[in-house]
CSV table of C-alpha atoms and ligand atoms in Angstrom, one decimal:
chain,number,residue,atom,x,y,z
A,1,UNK,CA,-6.8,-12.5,125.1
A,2,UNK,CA,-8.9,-14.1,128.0
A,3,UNK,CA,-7.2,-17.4,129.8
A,4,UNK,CA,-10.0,-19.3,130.8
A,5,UNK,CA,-9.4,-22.1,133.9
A,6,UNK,CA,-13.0,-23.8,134.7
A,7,UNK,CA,-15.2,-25.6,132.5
A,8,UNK,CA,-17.9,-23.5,134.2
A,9,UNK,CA,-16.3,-19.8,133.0
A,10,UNK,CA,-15.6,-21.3,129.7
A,11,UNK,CA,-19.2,-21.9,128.9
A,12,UNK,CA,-20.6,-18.6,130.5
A,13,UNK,CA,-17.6,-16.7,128.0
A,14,UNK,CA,-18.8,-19.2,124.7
A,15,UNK,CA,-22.3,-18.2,125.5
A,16,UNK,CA,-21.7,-14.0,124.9
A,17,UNK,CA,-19.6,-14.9,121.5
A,18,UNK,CA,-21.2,-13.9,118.6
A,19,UNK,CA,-20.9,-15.4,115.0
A,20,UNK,CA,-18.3,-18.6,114.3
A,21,UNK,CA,-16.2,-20.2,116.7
A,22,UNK,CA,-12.9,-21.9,115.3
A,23,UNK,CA,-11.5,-24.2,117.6
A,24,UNK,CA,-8.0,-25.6,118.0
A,25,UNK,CA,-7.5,-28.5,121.0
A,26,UNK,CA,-3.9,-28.8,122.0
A,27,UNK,CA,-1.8,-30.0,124.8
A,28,UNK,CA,0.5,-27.7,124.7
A,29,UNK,CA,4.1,-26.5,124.2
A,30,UNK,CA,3.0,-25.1,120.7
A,31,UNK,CA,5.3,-24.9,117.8
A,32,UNK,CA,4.6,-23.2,114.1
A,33,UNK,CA,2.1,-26.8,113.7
A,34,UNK,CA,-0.2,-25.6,116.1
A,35,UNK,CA,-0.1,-22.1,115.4
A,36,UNK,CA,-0.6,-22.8,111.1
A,37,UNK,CA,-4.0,-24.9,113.0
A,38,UNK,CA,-4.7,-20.8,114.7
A,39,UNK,CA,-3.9,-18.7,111.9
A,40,UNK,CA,-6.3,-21.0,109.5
A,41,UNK,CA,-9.1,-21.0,112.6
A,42,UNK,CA,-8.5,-17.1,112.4
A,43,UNK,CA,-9.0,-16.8,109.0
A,44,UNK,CA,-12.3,-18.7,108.6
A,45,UNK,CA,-13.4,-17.6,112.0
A,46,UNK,CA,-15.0,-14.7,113.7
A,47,UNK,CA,-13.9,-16.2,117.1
A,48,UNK,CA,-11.2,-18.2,118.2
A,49,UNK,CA,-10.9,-20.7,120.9
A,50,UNK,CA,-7.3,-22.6,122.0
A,51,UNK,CA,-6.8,-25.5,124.5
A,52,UNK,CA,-4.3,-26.5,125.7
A,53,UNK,CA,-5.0,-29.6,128.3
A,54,UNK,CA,-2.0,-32.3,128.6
A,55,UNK,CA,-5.4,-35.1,128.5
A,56,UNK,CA,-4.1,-37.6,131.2
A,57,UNK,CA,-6.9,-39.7,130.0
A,58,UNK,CA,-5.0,-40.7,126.5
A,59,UNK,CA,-1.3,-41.3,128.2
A,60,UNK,CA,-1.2,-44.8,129.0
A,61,UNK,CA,0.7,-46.0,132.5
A,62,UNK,CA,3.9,-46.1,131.2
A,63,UNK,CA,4.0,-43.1,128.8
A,64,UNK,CA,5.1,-39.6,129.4
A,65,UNK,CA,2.5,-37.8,130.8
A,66,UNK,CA,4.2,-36.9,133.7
A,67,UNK,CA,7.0,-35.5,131.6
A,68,UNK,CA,5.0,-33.9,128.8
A,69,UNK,CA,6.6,-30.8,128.1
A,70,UNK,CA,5.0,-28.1,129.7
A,71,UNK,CA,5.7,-23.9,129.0
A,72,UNK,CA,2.6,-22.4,129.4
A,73,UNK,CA,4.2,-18.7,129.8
A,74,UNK,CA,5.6,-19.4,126.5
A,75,UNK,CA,2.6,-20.9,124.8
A,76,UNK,CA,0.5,-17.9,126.4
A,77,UNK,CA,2.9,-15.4,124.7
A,78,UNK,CA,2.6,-17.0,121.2
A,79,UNK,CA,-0.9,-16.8,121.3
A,80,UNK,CA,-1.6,-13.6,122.0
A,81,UNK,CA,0.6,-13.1,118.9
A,82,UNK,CA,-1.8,-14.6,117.1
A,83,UNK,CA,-4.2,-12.2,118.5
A,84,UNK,CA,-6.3,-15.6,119.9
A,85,UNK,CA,-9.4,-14.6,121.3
A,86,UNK,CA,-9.6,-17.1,124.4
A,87,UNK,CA,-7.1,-19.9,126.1
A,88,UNK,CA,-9.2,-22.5,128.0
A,89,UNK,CA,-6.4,-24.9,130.1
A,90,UNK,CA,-9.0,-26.7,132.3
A,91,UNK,CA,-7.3,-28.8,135.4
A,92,UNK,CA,-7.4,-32.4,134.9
A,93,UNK,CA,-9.5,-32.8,138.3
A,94,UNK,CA,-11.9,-30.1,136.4
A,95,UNK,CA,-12.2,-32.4,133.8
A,96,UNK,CA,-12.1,-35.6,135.6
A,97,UNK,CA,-13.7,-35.2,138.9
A,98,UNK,CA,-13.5,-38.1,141.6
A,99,UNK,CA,-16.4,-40.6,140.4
A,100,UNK,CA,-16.2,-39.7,136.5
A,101,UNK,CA,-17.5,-42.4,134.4
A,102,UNK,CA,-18.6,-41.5,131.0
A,103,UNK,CA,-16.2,-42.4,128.1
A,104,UNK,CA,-16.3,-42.8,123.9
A,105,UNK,CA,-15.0,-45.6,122.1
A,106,UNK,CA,-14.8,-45.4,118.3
A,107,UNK,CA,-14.8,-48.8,117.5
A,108,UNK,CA,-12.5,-50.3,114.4
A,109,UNK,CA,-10.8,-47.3,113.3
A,110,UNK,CA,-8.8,-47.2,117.0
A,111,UNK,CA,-8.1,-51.1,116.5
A,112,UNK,CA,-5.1,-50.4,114.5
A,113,UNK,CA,-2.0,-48.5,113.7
A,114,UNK,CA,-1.6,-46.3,116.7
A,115,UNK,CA,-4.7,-48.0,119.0
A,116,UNK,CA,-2.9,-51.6,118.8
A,117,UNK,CA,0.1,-50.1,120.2
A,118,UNK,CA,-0.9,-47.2,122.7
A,119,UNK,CA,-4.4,-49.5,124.0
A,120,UNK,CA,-6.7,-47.0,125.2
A,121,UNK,CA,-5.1,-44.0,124.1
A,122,UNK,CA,-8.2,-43.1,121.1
A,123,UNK,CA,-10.7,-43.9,123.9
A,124,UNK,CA,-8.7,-41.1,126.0
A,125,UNK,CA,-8.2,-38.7,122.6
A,126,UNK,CA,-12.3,-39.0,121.6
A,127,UNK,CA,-13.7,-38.8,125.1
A,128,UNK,CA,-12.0,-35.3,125.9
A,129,UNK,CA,-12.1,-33.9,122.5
A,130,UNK,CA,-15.5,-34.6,123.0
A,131,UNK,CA,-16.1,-32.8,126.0
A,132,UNK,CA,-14.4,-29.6,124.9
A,133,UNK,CA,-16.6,-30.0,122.4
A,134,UNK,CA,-19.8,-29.5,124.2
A,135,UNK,CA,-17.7,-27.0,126.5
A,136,UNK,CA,-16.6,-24.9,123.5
A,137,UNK,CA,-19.4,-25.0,121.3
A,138,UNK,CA,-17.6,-25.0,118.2
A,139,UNK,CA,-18.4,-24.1,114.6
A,140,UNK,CA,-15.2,-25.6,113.2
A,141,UNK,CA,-12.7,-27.9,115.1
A,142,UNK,CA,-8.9,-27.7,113.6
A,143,UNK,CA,-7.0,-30.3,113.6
A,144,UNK,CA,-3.3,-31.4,111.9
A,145,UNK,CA,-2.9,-34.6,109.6
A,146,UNK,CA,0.1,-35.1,111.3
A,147,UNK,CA,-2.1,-37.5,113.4
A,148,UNK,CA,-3.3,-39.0,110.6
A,149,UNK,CA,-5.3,-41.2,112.6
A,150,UNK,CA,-6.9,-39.1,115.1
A,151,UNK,CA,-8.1,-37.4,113.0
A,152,UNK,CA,-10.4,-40.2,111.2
A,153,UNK,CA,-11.6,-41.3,114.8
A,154,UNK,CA,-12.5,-37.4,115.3
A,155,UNK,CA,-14.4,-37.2,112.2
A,156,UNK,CA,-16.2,-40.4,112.7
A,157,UNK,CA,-17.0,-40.3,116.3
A,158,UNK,CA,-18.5,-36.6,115.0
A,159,UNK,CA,-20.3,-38.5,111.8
A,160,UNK,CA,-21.4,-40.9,114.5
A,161,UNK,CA,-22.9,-39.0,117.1
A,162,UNK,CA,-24.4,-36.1,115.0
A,163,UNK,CA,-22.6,-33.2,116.6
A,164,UNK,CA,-23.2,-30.3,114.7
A,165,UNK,CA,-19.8,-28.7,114.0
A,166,UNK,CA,-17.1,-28.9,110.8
A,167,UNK,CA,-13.9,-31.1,111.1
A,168,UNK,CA,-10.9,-29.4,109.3
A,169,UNK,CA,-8.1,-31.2,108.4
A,170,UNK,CA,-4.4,-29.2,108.6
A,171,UNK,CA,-1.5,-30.2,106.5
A,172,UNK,CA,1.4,-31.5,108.3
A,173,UNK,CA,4.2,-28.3,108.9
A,174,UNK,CA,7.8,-29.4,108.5
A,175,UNK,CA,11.1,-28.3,109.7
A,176,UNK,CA,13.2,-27.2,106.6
A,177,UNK,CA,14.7,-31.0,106.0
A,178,UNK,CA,11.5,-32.6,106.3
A,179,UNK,CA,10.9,-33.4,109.8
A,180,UNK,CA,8.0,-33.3,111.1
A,181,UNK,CA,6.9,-30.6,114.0
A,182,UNK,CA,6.4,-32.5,117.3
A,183,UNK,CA,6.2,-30.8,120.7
A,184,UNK,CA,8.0,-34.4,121.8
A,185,UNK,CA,11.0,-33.4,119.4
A,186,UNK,CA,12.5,-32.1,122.4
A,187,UNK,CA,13.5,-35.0,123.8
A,188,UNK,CA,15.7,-35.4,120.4
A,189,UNK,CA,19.2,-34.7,121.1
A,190,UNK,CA,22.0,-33.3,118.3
A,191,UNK,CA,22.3,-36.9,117.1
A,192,UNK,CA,19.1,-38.2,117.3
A,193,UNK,CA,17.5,-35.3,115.9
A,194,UNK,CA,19.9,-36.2,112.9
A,195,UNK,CA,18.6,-39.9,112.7
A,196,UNK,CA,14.9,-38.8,113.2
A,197,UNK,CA,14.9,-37.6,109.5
A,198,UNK,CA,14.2,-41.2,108.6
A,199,UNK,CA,10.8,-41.1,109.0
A,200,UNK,CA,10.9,-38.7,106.7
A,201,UNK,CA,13.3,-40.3,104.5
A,202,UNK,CA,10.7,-43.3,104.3
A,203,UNK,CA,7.7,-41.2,103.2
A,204,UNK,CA,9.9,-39.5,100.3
A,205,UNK,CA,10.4,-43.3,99.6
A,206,UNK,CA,7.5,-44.3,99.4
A,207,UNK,CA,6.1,-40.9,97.5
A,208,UNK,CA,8.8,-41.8,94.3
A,209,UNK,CA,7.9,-45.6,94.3
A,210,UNK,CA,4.2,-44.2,94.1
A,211,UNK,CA,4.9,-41.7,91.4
A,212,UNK,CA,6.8,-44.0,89.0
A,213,UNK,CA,3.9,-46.3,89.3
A,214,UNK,CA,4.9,-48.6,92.0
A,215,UNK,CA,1.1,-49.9,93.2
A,216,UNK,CA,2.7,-53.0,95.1
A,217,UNK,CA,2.0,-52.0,99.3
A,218,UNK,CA,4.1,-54.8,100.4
A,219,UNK,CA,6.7,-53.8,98.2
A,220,UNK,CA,6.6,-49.9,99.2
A,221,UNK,CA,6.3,-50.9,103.2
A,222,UNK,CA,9.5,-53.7,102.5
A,223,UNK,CA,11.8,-50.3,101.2
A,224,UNK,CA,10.4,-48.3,103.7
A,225,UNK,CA,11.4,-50.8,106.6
A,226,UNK,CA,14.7,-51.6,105.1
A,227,UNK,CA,15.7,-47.8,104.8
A,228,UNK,CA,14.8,-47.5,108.6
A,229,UNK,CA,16.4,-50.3,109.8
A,230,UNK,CA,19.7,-48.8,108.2
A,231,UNK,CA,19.7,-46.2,110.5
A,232,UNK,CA,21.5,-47.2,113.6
A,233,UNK,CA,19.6,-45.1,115.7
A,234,UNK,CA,16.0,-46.1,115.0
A,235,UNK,CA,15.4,-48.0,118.2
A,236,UNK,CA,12.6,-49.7,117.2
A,237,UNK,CA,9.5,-49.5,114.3
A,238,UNK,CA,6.2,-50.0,116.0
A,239,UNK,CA,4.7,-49.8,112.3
A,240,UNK,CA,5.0,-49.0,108.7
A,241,UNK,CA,1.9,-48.9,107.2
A,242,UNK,CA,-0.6,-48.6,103.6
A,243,UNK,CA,-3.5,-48.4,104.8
A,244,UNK,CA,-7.6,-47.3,103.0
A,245,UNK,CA,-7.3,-43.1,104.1
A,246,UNK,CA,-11.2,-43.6,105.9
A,247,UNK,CA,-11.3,-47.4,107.1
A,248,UNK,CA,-7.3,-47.7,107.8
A,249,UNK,CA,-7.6,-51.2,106.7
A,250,UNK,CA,-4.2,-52.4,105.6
A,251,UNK,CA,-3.9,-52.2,101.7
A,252,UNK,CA,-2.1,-54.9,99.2
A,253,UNK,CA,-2.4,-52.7,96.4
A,254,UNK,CA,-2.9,-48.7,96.4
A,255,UNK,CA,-5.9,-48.7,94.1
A,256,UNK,CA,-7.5,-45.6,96.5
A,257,UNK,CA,-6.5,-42.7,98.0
A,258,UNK,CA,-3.9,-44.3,101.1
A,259,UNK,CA,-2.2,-43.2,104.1
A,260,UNK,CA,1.4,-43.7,103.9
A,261,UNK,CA,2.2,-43.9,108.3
A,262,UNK,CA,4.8,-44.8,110.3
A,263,UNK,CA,6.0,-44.9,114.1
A,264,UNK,CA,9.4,-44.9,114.8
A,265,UNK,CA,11.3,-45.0,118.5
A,266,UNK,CA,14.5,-42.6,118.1
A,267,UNK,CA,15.9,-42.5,121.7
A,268,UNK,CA,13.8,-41.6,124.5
A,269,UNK,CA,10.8,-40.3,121.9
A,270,UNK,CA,8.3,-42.2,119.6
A,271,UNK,CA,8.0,-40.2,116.4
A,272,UNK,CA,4.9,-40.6,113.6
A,273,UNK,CA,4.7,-39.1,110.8
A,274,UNK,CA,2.4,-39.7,107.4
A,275,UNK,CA,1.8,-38.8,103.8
A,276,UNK,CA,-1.1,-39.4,101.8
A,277,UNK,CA,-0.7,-41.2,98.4
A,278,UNK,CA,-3.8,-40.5,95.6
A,279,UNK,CA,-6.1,-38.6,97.5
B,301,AMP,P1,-0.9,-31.9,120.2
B,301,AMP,O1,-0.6,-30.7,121.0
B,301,AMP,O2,0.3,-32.7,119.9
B,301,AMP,O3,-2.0,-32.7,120.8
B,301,AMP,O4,-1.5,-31.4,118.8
B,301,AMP,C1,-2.6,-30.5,118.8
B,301,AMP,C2,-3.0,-30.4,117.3
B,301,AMP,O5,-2.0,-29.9,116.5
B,301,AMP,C3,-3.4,-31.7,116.7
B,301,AMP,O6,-4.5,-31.6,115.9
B,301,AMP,C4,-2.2,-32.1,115.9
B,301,AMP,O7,-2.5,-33.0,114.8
B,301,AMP,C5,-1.7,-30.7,115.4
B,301,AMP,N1,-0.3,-30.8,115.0
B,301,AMP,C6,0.7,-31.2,115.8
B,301,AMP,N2,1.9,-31.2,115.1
B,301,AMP,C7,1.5,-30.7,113.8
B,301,AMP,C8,2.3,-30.4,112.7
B,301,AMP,N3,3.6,-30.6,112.6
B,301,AMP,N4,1.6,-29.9,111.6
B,301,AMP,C9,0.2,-29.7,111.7
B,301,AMP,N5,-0.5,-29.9,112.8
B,301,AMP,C10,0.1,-30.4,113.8
């Protein structure tokens, strides 16, 4: 396994590959998410290229990019389990140098959901993705649905701008009870970690409602929001959401596949987590 630490080196190794390149962008501090995103890459792949670059460019100034979690002996060692072919962990200023200027904004799709409450955050997400993107070369770009909406700005701002490479979409991997894989799941503690099945809880919810026939949005998001609300712990919902699965536009009634989301503060973490309803 090569660990690659310049933009520069990275493209002189993508050049000498031969055949596909799968390629899996992270930030990091991997868990069995990340690593179900390799082992598909592997499969449909004759090479495979990891990232893992904590973007400061999606963090806004009062999130945690500072205290991201960070183990990059650890992540290496999983890796090479995985028997990845190359790590690229560009530095920031790499990335970034003094007197950068260049930056993608997917319009309407970042308006919403997780856009209205993290405000520049997508413009952060598309402009690097991009950029590994012409620094990796890619055949196919993995990427989990646990982010339900990155990934629909991905695959439009890829749509938009003609790039020639494949957007794969990764089912969200659970704990055993249902909670969803989250390098910030750390900050959970014993309790917390407890209450933070909610979110899960909700989606269940909203997954019977659906399969008894339930078609009502409002009515699905008022039981969702009243089951979270019951749960001391849930600091505060930043959304619960129906929305179209390709515009995101908030839905009255599900009459097309939709994606069930939801942000959720439990202590010091913001949790999201989604389900997708008729696809
Ligand atoms: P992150 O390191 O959080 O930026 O995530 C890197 C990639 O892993 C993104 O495409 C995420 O959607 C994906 N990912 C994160 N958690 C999970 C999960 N529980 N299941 C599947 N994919 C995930």
């Amino acid at each position: 396994m090569k660990v690659i630490n310049t933009i520069a080196e990275m493209k002189e190794a993508r050049h000498k590959l031969r055949g596909s390149v799968g390629f899996v962008p992270t930030m990091g501090y991997l868990h069995e998410g990340h690593l179900e995103l390799v082992r598909i890459a592997r499969a449909e792949n004759r090479n495979v290229v990891v990232s893992i670059f904590v973007n400061p460019a999606q963090f806004g100034p009062k999130e945690d990019y500072a205290s991201y979690p960070r183990d990059t002996e650890r992540d290496l060692a999983m890796l090479k389990k995985e028997r990845v072919g190359i790590v690229f962990m560009p530095s920031a200023e790499d990335m970034y140098p003094p007197g950068y200027s260049t930056w993608v904004d997917v319009e309407k799709v970042t308006e919403r959901l997780e856009g209205a409450v993290r405000p520049g955050h997508f413009r952060g997400v598309a402009t690097a993705v991009n950029k590994l993107f012409n620094i990796v070369d890619p055949t196919r770009a993995y990427f989990g649905q646990k982010d339900a909406q990155q990934l629909v700005v991905i695959k439009k701002m890829v749509a938009d701008l003609n790039m020639n490479l494949e957007v794969i979409a990764v089912p969200t991997v659970r704990e055993p009870d249902g909670l969803a894989m989250s390098s910030r799941n750390v900050y959970l503690n014993p309790e917390e970690r407890k209450s933070a099945l909610v979110l899960y809880k909700a989606l269940t919810l909203a997954q019977k409602l659906w399969n008894k026939g339930e078609t009502n949005a409002g009515l699905i998001r008022k039981e969702m929001s009243s089951l979270i609300q019951r749960e001391p712990r849930a600091a505060r919902i930043d959304y619960v959401s129906i929305a179209d699965a390709e515009t995101l536009e908030e839905l009255a009634r599900i009459d097309r596949p939709a994606v069930v989301s939801l942000a959720v503060k439990i202590g010091k973490p913001r949790l999201i987590d989604n389900i997708i309803l008729g696809a």
